[in-house]
Amino acid sequence: MKEKILIIDFGGQYNQLIARRVREHNVYCELMPYTVSIEKIREFDPIGIILTGGPHSVYEKDAPSIDKSIFTLNVPILGICYGCQFIAQSLGGVVSSAKESSLGEYGRTETVFDISCPLFKDIPQKSITWMSHGDYISKLPDGFTSVAKTASCPMAAITDGRLLYGVQFHTEVDNTEYGSKILYNFLYNICHAKGGWKMDSFCQNAIADLRAKIGDGRVLLALSGGVDSSVLASLLSRAIGNKLTCVYVDHGCMRMNESAKIKEIFSAMDLNLVVVDAEDRFLSKLKNIRDPQEKRKIIGREFGYVFLDEAEKFGITKKDFFAQGTIYPDVIESGEGGAGVIKLHHNRVLPSEVLMSFKDILEPLSCLFKDEIRKLGKELGLPESIVYRQPFPGPGLAIRILGEVTKEKLDTLRLADSIFTSEIEKSGLTDICSQYFAVLTDSKSVGVMGDGRTYEHALVLRSVKTNDFMTASWSRIPYDVLDRVSVRIVNEIPKINRITYDITSKPPATVEWE
């Protein structure tokens, strides 16, 4: 892959969105932490570099910083917010706090551009940008000029007129009216991208890369039946054919009839599928465990040991490979690359002895977002029933049960979840419901049924609409549907007497509760 943009991550909340916007312009990109070495940057060989925003001030003692020799690579660089200030401070300018002035800005801001600058080609001289900064550039480095301004900020964008550009606003958010066009200008007018990265080329390159890397080896794939691992199964099958063994583990925390559906779907795909019934094994490990992160760790580790057992059965050894459908949000939310840990994903906590039992771990989808995975699935010719299957977490219902996981709670939640999902699908609401499920809380409430007092579990219904699962808004499900779901669940499931609907978006919440 010759044409690549490198995004240096300084910890800003919109950094994954920058990557999405670059790829929407058909240019491949990857995020790397600010701790990346200059040697690795040279090896990556980008046609351009983007320095992201971040929550720190560049003048702080321990502020995130990258090797200053990045400015000697003769590669175009665009700094966004903190990245802009980093360019200025690193090259001799001054960045000051706006606390005692009126130069800090937040939200929609009218901005005036120097449209002779190639970064602002073909945009209006005035438009709205999204500002979010408590610091400002008080002195430009030698050789730099200001090419945008606001009523409060005379240096809303800067350039050396050659390779270095910085914008104080966020080009990647929709609130910046011409943000997409500004990114396009950087990619095509300044970095001279050709725009060759599309899903069909990614698919072809990924198959060729996997075939070359695996060679005569074999692969054991952790198959959950979700879209991520299903797409990877199809990709690997194209690359290595019958040298692929797919292992599906039923850990007892699956949805209603999940395992039967998995067998049906993948038998039609002509894959070598192994189904492991491990309910007793997992539930014994989860006994008395209440902490959600601990549940994830236990399930992740036990998955690993099951895969080791299956590898031994099928003669898969240290010369062979282990594959899993890790995608980009899994990596970020697990705290890798300098990001904060939001929640550990089961495929990021495999025991070291599992990792050491294979030649290498294959995660060829770990640079893609969920909507990109779906595009890849369509490119591979997978049926819509797989491509648009709503996500289901690896730990399954174990993290949709608050508190200890028991067989009784699992059976209760399975039925409630089945009622909710079936009513959503019957009502034709899947266009506004990207992921929808029930959560069994650890709280009980008083109710009345048949003139008698009840004291049973409260259930939460959750549904979100999203493209990439990095952000999500709660689904506006019609009241009559919610009413029908509530009546059915309370009437059909004795252990539940109260239903609530979660109307929290991501952020501040996550999609899952645990």
Short mmCIF file of C-alpha atoms in Angstrom, two decimals:
data_model
loop_
_atom_site.label_atom_id
_atom_site.label_comp_id
_atom_site.label_asym_id
_atom_site.label_seq_id
_atom_site.Cartn_x
_atom_site.Cartn_y
_atom_site.Cartn_z
CA MET A 1 0.00 0.00 0.00
CA LYS A 2 1.99 2.94 -1.31
CA GLU A 3 -0.31 5.88 -0.59
CA LYS A 4 -0.75 6.35 3.16
CA ILE A 5 -1.53 9.16 5.58
CA LEU A 6 -0.16 8.92 9.11
CA ILE A 7 -2.26 10.38 11.92
CA ILE A 8 -0.32 11.11 15.12
CA ASP A 9 -2.68 10.70 18.07
CA PHE A 10 -2.30 13.27 20.86
CA GLY A 11 -5.36 11.94 22.74
CA GLY A 12 -8.17 14.12 21.40
CA GLN A 13 -11.79 12.98 21.49
CA TYR A 14 -12.27 13.31 17.72
CA ASN A 15 -9.12 11.52 16.56
CA GLN A 16 -10.82 8.38 15.26
CA LEU A 17 -13.17 10.65 13.34
CA ILE A 18 -10.19 12.18 11.52
CA ALA A 19 -9.26 8.71 10.27
CA ARG A 20 -12.81 8.10 9.06
CA ARG A 21 -12.88 11.39 7.18
CA VAL A 22 -9.56 10.65 5.45
CA ARG A 23 -10.79 7.22 4.34
CA GLU A 24 -14.05 8.72 3.09
CA HIS A 25 -11.83 10.57 0.62
CA ASN A 26 -10.46 7.18 -0.55
CA VAL A 27 -7.05 7.62 1.07
CA TYR A 28 -5.72 4.96 3.44
CA CYS A 29 -4.56 6.12 6.87
CA GLU A 30 -3.50 4.77 10.24
CA LEU A 31 -3.36 6.27 13.71
CA MET A 32 -0.20 5.91 15.76
CA PRO A 33 0.46 7.24 19.28
CA TYR A 34 2.62 10.33 19.76
CA THR A 35 5.23 8.02 21.30
CA VAL A 36 5.93 6.45 17.91
CA SER A 37 9.59 6.59 16.91
CA ILE A 38 10.83 8.65 13.99
CA GLU A 39 12.27 5.43 12.57
CA LYS A 40 8.82 3.83 12.47
CA ILE A 41 7.39 6.93 10.80
CA ARG A 42 10.08 6.73 8.11
CA GLU A 43 9.34 3.02 7.68
CA PHE A 44 5.61 3.78 7.33
CA ASP A 45 6.55 6.22 4.56
CA PRO A 46 3.45 8.45 4.57
CA ILE A 47 2.62 10.95 1.86
CA GLY A 48 1.33 13.27 4.58
CA ILE A 49 1.00 13.52 8.37
CA ILE A 50 -1.87 14.83 10.49
CA LEU A 51 -1.24 15.87 14.10
CA THR A 52 -4.47 15.55 16.10
CA GLY A 53 -6.07 17.53 18.88
CA GLY A 54 -5.61 16.67 22.53
CA PRO A 55 -6.69 17.69 26.04
CA HIS A 56 -3.33 19.10 27.15
CA SER A 57 -1.56 22.43 26.76
CA VAL A 58 1.64 22.29 24.70
CA TYR A 59 3.52 24.40 27.26
CA GLU A 60 2.87 21.98 30.15
CA LYS A 61 5.90 20.19 31.53
CA ASP A 62 4.76 16.70 30.54
CA ALA A 63 2.69 17.66 27.50
CA PRO A 64 2.53 15.02 24.74
CA SER A 65 5.30 15.54 22.23
CA ILE A 66 6.79 13.81 19.24
CA ASP A 67 10.34 13.80 17.91
CA LYS A 68 10.88 17.26 16.37
CA SER A 69 12.77 15.72 13.48
CA ILE A 70 9.32 14.95 12.07
CA PHE A 71 9.54 18.45 10.61
CA THR A 72 12.63 17.47 8.58
CA LEU A 73 10.98 14.57 6.72
CA ASN A 74 9.97 16.77 3.78
CA VAL A 75 6.38 15.52 4.13
CA PRO A 76 3.29 17.79 4.34
CA ILE A 77 1.96 18.11 7.88
CA LEU A 78 -1.46 19.34 9.03
CA GLY A 79 -1.90 20.15 12.71
CA ILE A 80 -5.43 20.26 14.12
CA CYS A 81 -6.07 22.21 17.36
CA TYR A 82 -3.37 20.86 19.74
CA GLY A 83 -1.49 19.69 16.65
CA CYS A 84 -1.53 23.25 15.29
CA GLN A 85 -0.22 24.63 18.57
CA PHE A 86 2.42 21.90 18.69
CA ILE A 87 3.75 22.99 15.29
CA ALA A 88 3.90 26.61 16.42
CA GLN A 89 5.56 25.91 19.78
CA SER A 90 8.04 23.40 18.35
CA LEU A 91 9.30 25.78 15.66
CA GLY A 92 9.84 28.85 17.82
CA GLY A 93 6.38 30.34 18.21
CA VAL A 94 4.57 30.96 21.49
CA VAL A 95 1.34 29.36 22.72
CA SER A 96 -0.42 31.10 25.64
CA SER A 97 -3.35 30.37 27.90
CA ALA A 98 -6.59 32.12 27.03
CA LYS A 99 -7.84 32.09 30.63
CA GLU A 100 -7.08 35.76 31.16
CA SER A 101 -8.08 36.90 27.68
CA SER A 102 -10.99 36.53 25.30
CA LEU A 103 -9.02 34.37 22.87
CA GLY A 104 -10.36 30.97 23.93
CA GLU A 105 -13.20 29.71 21.77
CA TYR A 106 -15.76 26.91 22.03
CA GLY A 107 -18.44 25.83 19.59
CA ARG A 108 -19.66 27.28 16.29
CA THR A 109 -17.50 30.21 15.25
CA GLU A 110 -17.58 32.41 12.16
CA THR A 111 -14.15 32.21 10.52
CA VAL A 112 -12.59 34.28 7.73
CA PHE A 113 -10.17 32.44 5.39
CA ASP A 114 -7.36 33.48 3.10
CA ILE A 115 -8.70 31.54 0.12
CA SER A 116 -5.43 31.95 -1.78
CA CYS A 117 -4.00 29.33 0.61
CA PRO A 118 -4.20 25.85 -1.03
CA LEU A 119 -5.70 24.44 2.16
CA PHE A 120 -8.77 26.63 1.64
CA LYS A 121 -9.16 26.32 -2.11
CA ASP A 122 -12.77 26.45 -3.34
CA ILE A 123 -14.37 27.30 -0.01
CA PRO A 124 -16.18 30.57 0.84
CA GLN A 125 -14.17 33.37 2.39
CA LYS A 126 -16.42 33.19 5.45
CA SER A 127 -17.97 30.08 7.01
CA ILE A 128 -18.63 28.38 10.34
CA THR A 129 -15.97 26.26 12.06
CA TRP A 130 -16.07 24.27 15.29
CA MET A 131 -13.66 25.62 17.87
CA SER A 132 -12.64 23.99 21.15
CA HIS A 133 -9.50 25.57 22.58
CA GLY A 134 -8.47 27.27 25.82
CA ASP A 135 -5.00 28.19 24.46
CA TYR A 136 -3.99 30.28 21.48
CA ILE A 137 -0.95 31.06 19.36
CA SER A 138 0.31 34.43 20.61
CA LYS A 139 3.43 34.54 18.42
CA LEU A 140 4.03 32.81 15.10
CA PRO A 141 7.26 30.98 14.31
CA ASP A 142 9.57 32.71 11.85
CA GLY A 143 8.46 32.14 8.27
CA PHE A 144 4.81 31.43 9.18
CA THR A 145 1.76 33.51 8.33
CA SER A 146 -1.83 33.50 9.52
CA VAL A 147 -4.30 32.33 6.86
CA ALA A 148 -7.55 32.38 8.86
CA LYS A 149 -9.00 34.46 11.67
CA THR A 150 -12.06 34.84 13.85
CA ALA A 151 -13.36 37.77 15.86
CA SER A 152 -11.37 36.50 18.86
CA CYS A 153 -8.48 34.61 17.30
CA PRO A 154 -6.20 36.32 14.76
CA MET A 155 -4.32 33.06 14.05
CA ALA A 156 -7.07 30.51 13.46
CA ALA A 157 -4.93 28.83 10.78
CA ILE A 158 -1.23 29.08 10.01
CA THR A 159 1.24 27.94 7.34
CA ASP A 160 4.86 28.21 6.35
CA GLY A 161 3.64 28.42 2.75
CA ARG A 162 5.32 25.15 1.82
CA LEU A 163 4.66 21.95 3.78
CA LEU A 164 3.36 22.89 7.22
CA TYR A 165 -0.24 23.83 7.96
CA GLY A 166 -2.19 24.21 11.17
CA VAL A 167 -5.84 24.91 11.94
CA GLN A 168 -7.16 25.89 15.36
CA PHE A 169 -10.61 24.45 14.59
CA HIS A 170 -11.75 20.85 14.06
CA THR A 171 -12.03 20.02 10.36
CA GLU A 172 -13.29 16.49 11.06
CA VAL A 173 -16.63 17.36 12.69
CA ASP A 174 -19.83 18.11 10.78
CA ASN A 175 -20.18 21.45 12.57
CA THR A 176 -17.25 22.80 10.54
CA GLU A 177 -19.15 23.60 7.36
CA TYR A 178 -16.31 23.00 4.90
CA GLY A 179 -14.18 20.73 7.07
CA SER A 180 -14.41 17.82 4.63
CA LYS A 181 -13.33 20.06 1.76
CA ILE A 182 -10.37 21.37 3.78
CA LEU A 183 -9.23 17.80 4.48
CA TYR A 184 -9.71 17.00 0.79
CA ASN A 185 -7.50 19.96 -0.12
CA PHE A 186 -4.78 18.76 2.25
CA LEU A 187 -4.91 15.23 0.87
CA TYR A 188 -5.14 16.01 -2.83
CA ASN A 189 -3.76 19.53 -3.36
CA ILE A 190 -0.96 19.42 -0.81
CA CYS A 191 -0.10 15.71 -0.33
CA HIS A 192 -0.98 14.96 -3.98
CA ALA A 193 -2.95 11.81 -3.14
CA LYS A 194 -4.37 9.82 -6.04
CA GLY A 195 -7.31 8.38 -4.07
CA GLY A 196 -6.74 4.73 -4.84
CA TRP A 197 -7.84 3.29 -1.50
CA LYS A 198 -11.24 1.67 -1.80
CA MET A 199 -12.71 -1.41 -0.21
CA ASP A 200 -12.17 -3.55 -3.30
CA SER A 201 -8.46 -2.74 -3.30
CA PHE A 202 -8.25 -3.33 0.45
CA CYS A 203 -9.93 -6.70 -0.03
CA GLN A 204 -7.54 -7.79 -2.78
CA ASN A 205 -4.48 -6.56 -0.89
CA ALA A 206 -5.60 -8.21 2.37
CA ILE A 207 -6.12 -11.58 0.66
CA ALA A 208 -2.73 -11.37 -1.04
CA ASP A 209 -1.00 -10.30 2.20
CA LEU A 210 -2.63 -13.12 4.20
CA ARG A 211 -1.74 -15.72 1.57
CA ALA A 212 1.89 -14.56 1.54
CA LYS A 213 2.17 -14.39 5.33
CA ILE A 214 0.54 -17.75 6.07
CA GLY A 215 2.32 -19.65 3.32
CA ASP A 216 2.06 -23.39 4.01
CA GLY A 217 0.74 -22.80 7.52
CA ARG A 218 -2.75 -23.36 8.87
CA VAL A 219 -5.07 -20.95 10.71
CA LEU A 220 -7.41 -21.40 13.65
CA LEU A 221 -10.04 -18.64 13.58
CA ALA A 222 -12.03 -17.58 16.64
CA LEU A 223 -15.49 -17.37 15.06
CA SER A 224 -18.20 -15.65 17.09
CA GLY A 225 -20.73 -15.49 14.27
CA GLY A 226 -20.80 -11.69 14.35
CA VAL A 227 -20.05 -9.62 11.26
CA ASP A 228 -16.38 -9.02 12.19
CA SER A 229 -15.29 -12.64 12.55
CA SER A 230 -17.60 -13.70 9.70
CA VAL A 231 -15.95 -11.26 7.32
CA LEU A 232 -12.54 -12.46 8.47
CA ALA A 233 -13.62 -16.08 7.90
CA SER A 234 -14.57 -15.25 4.32
CA LEU A 235 -11.33 -13.32 3.78
CA LEU A 236 -9.19 -16.17 5.12
CA SER A 237 -11.15 -18.74 3.16
CA ARG A 238 -10.38 -16.80 -0.03
CA ALA A 239 -6.72 -16.65 0.95
CA ILE A 240 -5.98 -20.19 2.17
CA GLY A 241 -9.04 -22.36 1.48
CA ASN A 242 -9.27 -25.57 3.53
CA LYS A 243 -6.22 -24.69 5.64
CA LEU A 244 -8.67 -22.62 7.74
CA THR A 245 -10.39 -24.09 10.81
CA CYS A 246 -13.16 -21.97 12.36
CA VAL A 247 -13.90 -22.58 16.03
CA TYR A 248 -17.20 -21.35 17.47
CA VAL A 249 -17.41 -21.55 21.27
CA ASP A 250 -20.85 -21.67 22.91
CA HIS A 251 -20.01 -20.40 26.38
CA GLY A 252 -23.59 -20.57 27.60
CA CYS A 253 -24.07 -16.80 27.42
CA MET A 254 -25.48 -16.72 23.90
CA ARG A 255 -28.80 -15.28 22.71
CA MET A 256 -31.88 -17.40 22.05
CA ASN A 257 -31.10 -20.09 19.43
CA GLU A 258 -27.78 -18.40 18.63
CA SER A 259 -25.75 -21.56 18.18
CA ALA A 260 -28.32 -23.13 15.86
CA LYS A 261 -28.28 -19.99 13.69
CA ILE A 262 -24.47 -19.99 13.57
CA LYS A 263 -24.39 -23.60 12.41
CA GLU A 264 -26.99 -22.89 9.73
CA ILE A 265 -25.25 -19.75 8.42
CA PHE A 266 -21.76 -21.19 8.22
CA SER A 267 -22.67 -24.59 6.91
CA ALA A 268 -23.95 -22.69 3.85
CA MET A 269 -20.56 -20.98 3.49
CA ASP A 270 -18.71 -24.29 3.12
CA LEU A 271 -16.29 -23.56 5.97
CA ASN A 272 -14.59 -26.06 8.23
CA LEU A 273 -16.62 -25.22 11.35
CA VAL A 274 -16.03 -26.71 14.81
CA VAL A 275 -18.68 -26.03 17.49
CA VAL A 276 -17.59 -26.36 21.12
CA ASP A 277 -20.20 -26.65 23.89
CA ALA A 278 -18.46 -25.06 26.87
CA GLU A 279 -21.36 -23.73 28.95
CA ASP A 280 -20.45 -25.56 32.18
CA ARG A 281 -16.80 -24.61 31.79
CA PHE A 282 -17.50 -20.87 31.52
CA LEU A 283 -20.29 -20.62 34.09
CA SER A 284 -18.14 -22.33 36.70
CA LYS A 285 -15.42 -19.72 36.11
CA LEU A 286 -17.96 -16.87 36.38
CA LYS A 287 -19.46 -18.05 39.66
CA ASN A 288 -19.59 -15.23 42.27
CA ILE A 289 -17.96 -12.76 39.86
CA ARG A 290 -19.69 -9.37 39.78
CA ASP A 291 -17.13 -6.92 38.40
CA PRO A 292 -17.65 -6.36 34.63
CA GLN A 293 -13.96 -6.01 33.78
CA GLU A 294 -13.20 -9.21 35.67
CA LYS A 295 -15.96 -10.99 33.74
CA ARG A 296 -14.35 -9.86 30.48
CA LYS A 297 -10.91 -11.00 31.61
CA ILE A 298 -12.18 -14.42 32.70
CA ILE A 299 -14.12 -14.99 29.50
CA GLY A 300 -11.23 -13.78 27.34
CA ARG A 301 -8.76 -16.06 29.09
CA GLU A 302 -11.08 -19.07 28.98
CA PHE A 303 -11.72 -18.51 25.28
CA GLY A 304 -7.97 -18.73 24.81
CA TYR A 305 -7.69 -22.02 26.66
CA VAL A 306 -10.58 -23.51 24.66
CA PHE A 307 -8.84 -22.49 21.43
CA LEU A 308 -5.63 -24.11 22.67
CA ASP A 309 -7.49 -27.35 23.35
CA GLU A 310 -9.03 -27.30 19.87
CA ALA A 311 -5.70 -26.46 18.22
CA GLU A 312 -4.18 -29.54 19.87
CA LYS A 313 -7.09 -31.74 18.68
CA PHE A 314 -6.62 -30.63 15.07
CA GLY A 315 -2.83 -30.70 15.01
CA ILE A 316 -2.45 -26.91 14.78
CA THR A 317 1.00 -26.07 16.15
CA LYS A 318 3.52 -23.29 16.69
CA LYS A 319 4.15 -23.09 12.96
CA ASP A 320 0.52 -22.13 12.44
CA PHE A 321 -1.56 -19.01 13.09
CA PHE A 322 -4.41 -17.80 15.29
CA ALA A 323 -6.88 -15.26 13.84
CA GLN A 324 -9.56 -13.09 15.40
CA GLY A 325 -11.90 -10.39 14.12
CA THR A 326 -10.54 -7.48 16.13
CA ILE A 327 -11.65 -4.13 14.69
CA TYR A 328 -10.42 -0.63 15.37
CA PRO A 329 -12.90 0.38 18.14
CA ASP A 330 -11.91 -2.81 20.04
CA VAL A 331 -8.29 -1.68 20.02
CA ILE A 332 -9.04 1.90 21.07
CA GLU A 333 -11.55 1.05 23.82
CA SER A 334 -9.14 -1.51 25.29
CA GLY A 335 -6.66 1.31 25.93
CA GLU A 336 -4.03 0.54 23.32
CA GLY A 337 -2.02 3.19 21.54
CA GLY A 338 -2.08 5.49 24.57
CA ALA A 339 -5.87 5.71 24.76
CA GLY A 340 -7.72 5.38 28.06
CA VAL A 341 -9.25 2.00 28.91
CA ILE A 342 -13.01 2.21 28.42
CA LYS A 343 -13.69 -1.53 28.54
CA LEU A 344 -11.52 -4.54 27.90
CA HIS A 345 -12.54 -6.50 24.82
CA HIS A 346 -12.32 -10.26 25.19
CA ASN A 347 -9.92 -10.64 22.28
CA ARG A 348 -7.43 -8.27 23.88
CA VAL A 349 -6.92 -10.33 27.07
CA LEU A 350 -5.78 -13.72 25.70
CA PRO A 351 -3.30 -15.46 28.01
CA SER A 352 0.36 -15.19 27.04
CA GLU A 353 0.66 -18.97 26.75
CA VAL A 354 -2.05 -18.87 24.07
CA LEU A 355 -0.27 -16.15 22.13
CA MET A 356 3.02 -18.06 22.37
CA SER A 357 1.43 -21.27 21.08
CA PHE A 358 1.09 -19.91 17.56
CA LYS A 359 3.55 -18.49 15.07
CA ASP A 360 1.62 -15.22 15.00
CA ILE A 361 -1.75 -13.62 15.71
CA LEU A 362 -3.63 -12.43 12.63
CA GLU A 363 -5.87 -9.37 13.04
CA PRO A 364 -6.12 -7.95 9.52
CA LEU A 365 -9.32 -6.01 10.30
CA SER A 366 -7.93 -4.11 13.30
CA CYS A 367 -7.52 -0.91 11.27
CA LEU A 368 -11.18 -0.83 10.14
CA PHE A 369 -14.36 0.66 11.61
CA LYS A 370 -17.66 -1.24 11.80
CA ASP A 371 -19.19 0.35 8.71
CA GLU A 372 -16.00 -0.43 6.78
CA ILE A 373 -16.29 -4.06 7.90
CA ARG A 374 -19.80 -4.16 6.44
CA LYS A 375 -18.54 -2.71 3.15
CA LEU A 376 -15.83 -5.38 3.08
CA GLY A 377 -18.45 -8.06 3.76
CA LYS A 378 -20.46 -6.89 0.76
CA GLU A 379 -17.30 -6.81 -1.34
CA LEU A 380 -16.71 -10.45 -0.37
CA GLY A 381 -20.25 -11.34 -1.41
CA LEU A 382 -21.54 -12.26 2.06
CA PRO A 383 -25.34 -12.35 2.44
CA GLU A 384 -27.07 -9.36 4.06
CA SER A 385 -28.14 -11.58 6.95
CA ILE A 386 -24.46 -11.65 7.98
CA VAL A 387 -23.33 -8.22 6.81
CA TYR A 388 -26.10 -6.40 8.65
CA ARG A 389 -26.34 -8.73 11.61
CA GLN A 390 -26.41 -6.60 14.71
CA PRO A 391 -23.25 -6.83 16.81
CA PHE A 392 -23.06 -9.20 19.75
CA PRO A 393 -20.17 -8.91 22.21
CA GLY A 394 -17.81 -11.85 22.66
CA PRO A 395 -18.66 -12.24 26.37
CA GLY A 396 -22.31 -12.35 25.31
CA LEU A 397 -25.09 -11.99 27.85
CA ALA A 398 -22.55 -12.19 30.67
CA ILE A 399 -21.97 -8.45 30.31
CA ARG A 400 -25.68 -7.74 29.90
CA ILE A 401 -26.36 -9.21 33.33
CA LEU A 402 -25.37 -6.78 36.06
CA GLY A 403 -23.84 -8.66 38.96
CA GLU A 404 -23.27 -12.41 39.17
CA VAL A 405 -24.04 -14.51 36.09
CA THR A 406 -26.22 -17.58 36.72
CA LYS A 407 -28.04 -20.04 34.47
CA GLU A 408 -31.40 -18.78 35.76
CA LYS A 409 -30.55 -15.15 34.95
CA LEU A 410 -29.25 -16.13 31.52
CA ASP A 411 -32.48 -17.96 30.68
CA THR A 412 -34.53 -14.99 31.90
CA LEU A 413 -32.53 -12.49 29.87
CA ARG A 414 -32.46 -14.72 26.78
CA LEU A 415 -36.24 -14.72 26.63
CA ALA A 416 -36.60 -10.98 27.33
CA ASP A 417 -33.99 -10.14 24.70
CA SER A 418 -35.71 -12.40 22.19
CA ILE A 419 -39.05 -10.63 22.72
CA PHE A 420 -37.49 -7.18 22.32
CA THR A 421 -35.47 -8.00 19.22
CA SER A 422 -38.35 -9.81 17.53
CA GLU A 423 -40.70 -6.86 18.06
CA ILE A 424 -38.11 -4.41 16.67
CA GLU A 425 -37.68 -6.54 13.57
CA LYS A 426 -41.41 -7.16 13.09
CA SER A 427 -42.00 -3.40 13.31
CA GLY A 428 -39.43 -2.70 10.57
CA LEU A 429 -37.27 -0.50 12.79
CA THR A 430 -33.84 -1.89 11.97
CA ASP A 431 -33.03 1.26 9.97
CA ILE A 432 -33.04 3.29 13.22
CA CYS A 433 -31.81 0.47 15.46
CA SER A 434 -28.19 -0.48 14.71
CA GLN A 435 -27.89 -2.49 17.92
CA TYR A 436 -30.73 -3.38 20.26
CA PHE A 437 -30.83 -5.63 23.29
CA ALA A 438 -32.00 -6.09 26.86
CA VAL A 439 -30.00 -5.72 30.08
CA LEU A 440 -30.94 -7.56 33.27
CA THR A 441 -30.14 -5.28 36.19
CA ASP A 442 -29.05 -6.30 39.66
CA SER A 443 -31.91 -4.28 41.13
CA LYS A 444 -35.34 -5.49 42.13
CA SER A 445 -38.49 -3.43 42.42
CA VAL A 446 -41.94 -3.79 43.93
CA GLY A 447 -44.77 -4.57 41.56
CA VAL A 448 -48.34 -5.76 41.67
CA MET A 449 -49.80 -8.64 39.66
CA GLY A 450 -53.13 -10.31 40.26
CA ASP A 451 -53.71 -8.09 43.31
CA GLY A 452 -50.52 -9.48 44.84
CA ARG A 453 -47.16 -7.94 45.61
CA THR A 454 -44.16 -8.90 43.49
CA TYR A 455 -40.50 -8.14 44.02
CA GLU A 456 -38.59 -8.95 40.85
CA HIS A 457 -35.86 -7.74 38.49
CA ALA A 458 -35.91 -4.46 36.61
CA LEU A 459 -34.99 -4.84 32.93
CA VAL A 460 -33.43 -2.17 30.71
CA LEU A 461 -34.06 -1.98 26.98
CA ARG A 462 -31.24 -0.42 24.95
CA SER A 463 -31.13 0.54 21.27
CA VAL A 464 -28.72 2.84 19.42
CA LYS A 465 -28.28 4.17 15.91
CA THR A 466 -24.72 4.45 14.63
CA ASN A 467 -22.46 3.89 11.64
CA ASP A 468 -19.11 3.19 13.26
CA PHE A 469 -19.91 2.42 16.94
CA MET A 470 -17.38 5.05 18.02
CA THR A 471 -20.34 7.35 18.68
CA ALA A 472 -24.04 6.49 18.84
CA SER A 473 -27.41 8.12 19.48
CA TRP A 474 -30.30 6.39 21.22
CA SER A 475 -33.00 5.09 18.91
CA ARG A 476 -36.35 6.93 18.84
CA ILE A 477 -38.49 3.79 19.01
CA PRO A 478 -42.25 4.56 18.78
CA TYR A 479 -44.10 4.39 22.10
CA ASP A 480 -46.55 1.78 20.86
CA VAL A 481 -43.67 -0.61 20.10
CA LEU A 482 -42.09 -0.03 23.49
CA ASP A 483 -45.48 -0.56 25.11
CA ARG A 484 -46.00 -3.85 23.26
CA VAL A 485 -42.52 -5.05 24.28
CA SER A 486 -43.07 -4.09 27.91
CA VAL A 487 -46.45 -5.82 28.14
CA ARG A 488 -45.12 -9.01 26.54
CA ILE A 489 -42.03 -9.24 28.74
CA VAL A 490 -43.88 -8.66 32.01
CA ASN A 491 -46.66 -11.07 31.06
CA GLU A 492 -44.42 -13.82 29.70
CA ILE A 493 -41.46 -13.71 32.12
CA PRO A 494 -42.24 -14.15 35.85
CA LYS A 495 -38.83 -12.87 37.00
CA ILE A 496 -39.27 -9.35 35.57
CA ASN A 497 -41.80 -6.77 36.72
CA ARG A 498 -40.40 -3.43 35.55
CA ILE A 499 -39.13 -2.22 32.14
CA THR A 500 -37.08 0.94 31.47
CA TYR A 501 -35.67 2.36 28.21
CA ASP A 502 -32.14 3.77 28.08
CA ILE A 503 -32.05 7.17 26.32
CA THR A 504 -28.31 7.86 26.74
CA SER A 505 -26.07 8.41 23.73
CA LYS A 506 -22.40 7.43 23.29
CA PRO A 507 -20.64 9.39 24.66
CA PRO A 508 -21.16 9.81 27.60
CA ALA A 509 -22.37 6.19 27.84
CA THR A 510 -21.02 3.19 25.97
CA VAL A 511 -23.32 1.02 23.86
CA GLU A 512 -23.10 -1.89 26.30
CA TRP A 513 -23.80 -1.38 30.00
CA GLU A 514 -20.81 -3.35 31.29
#
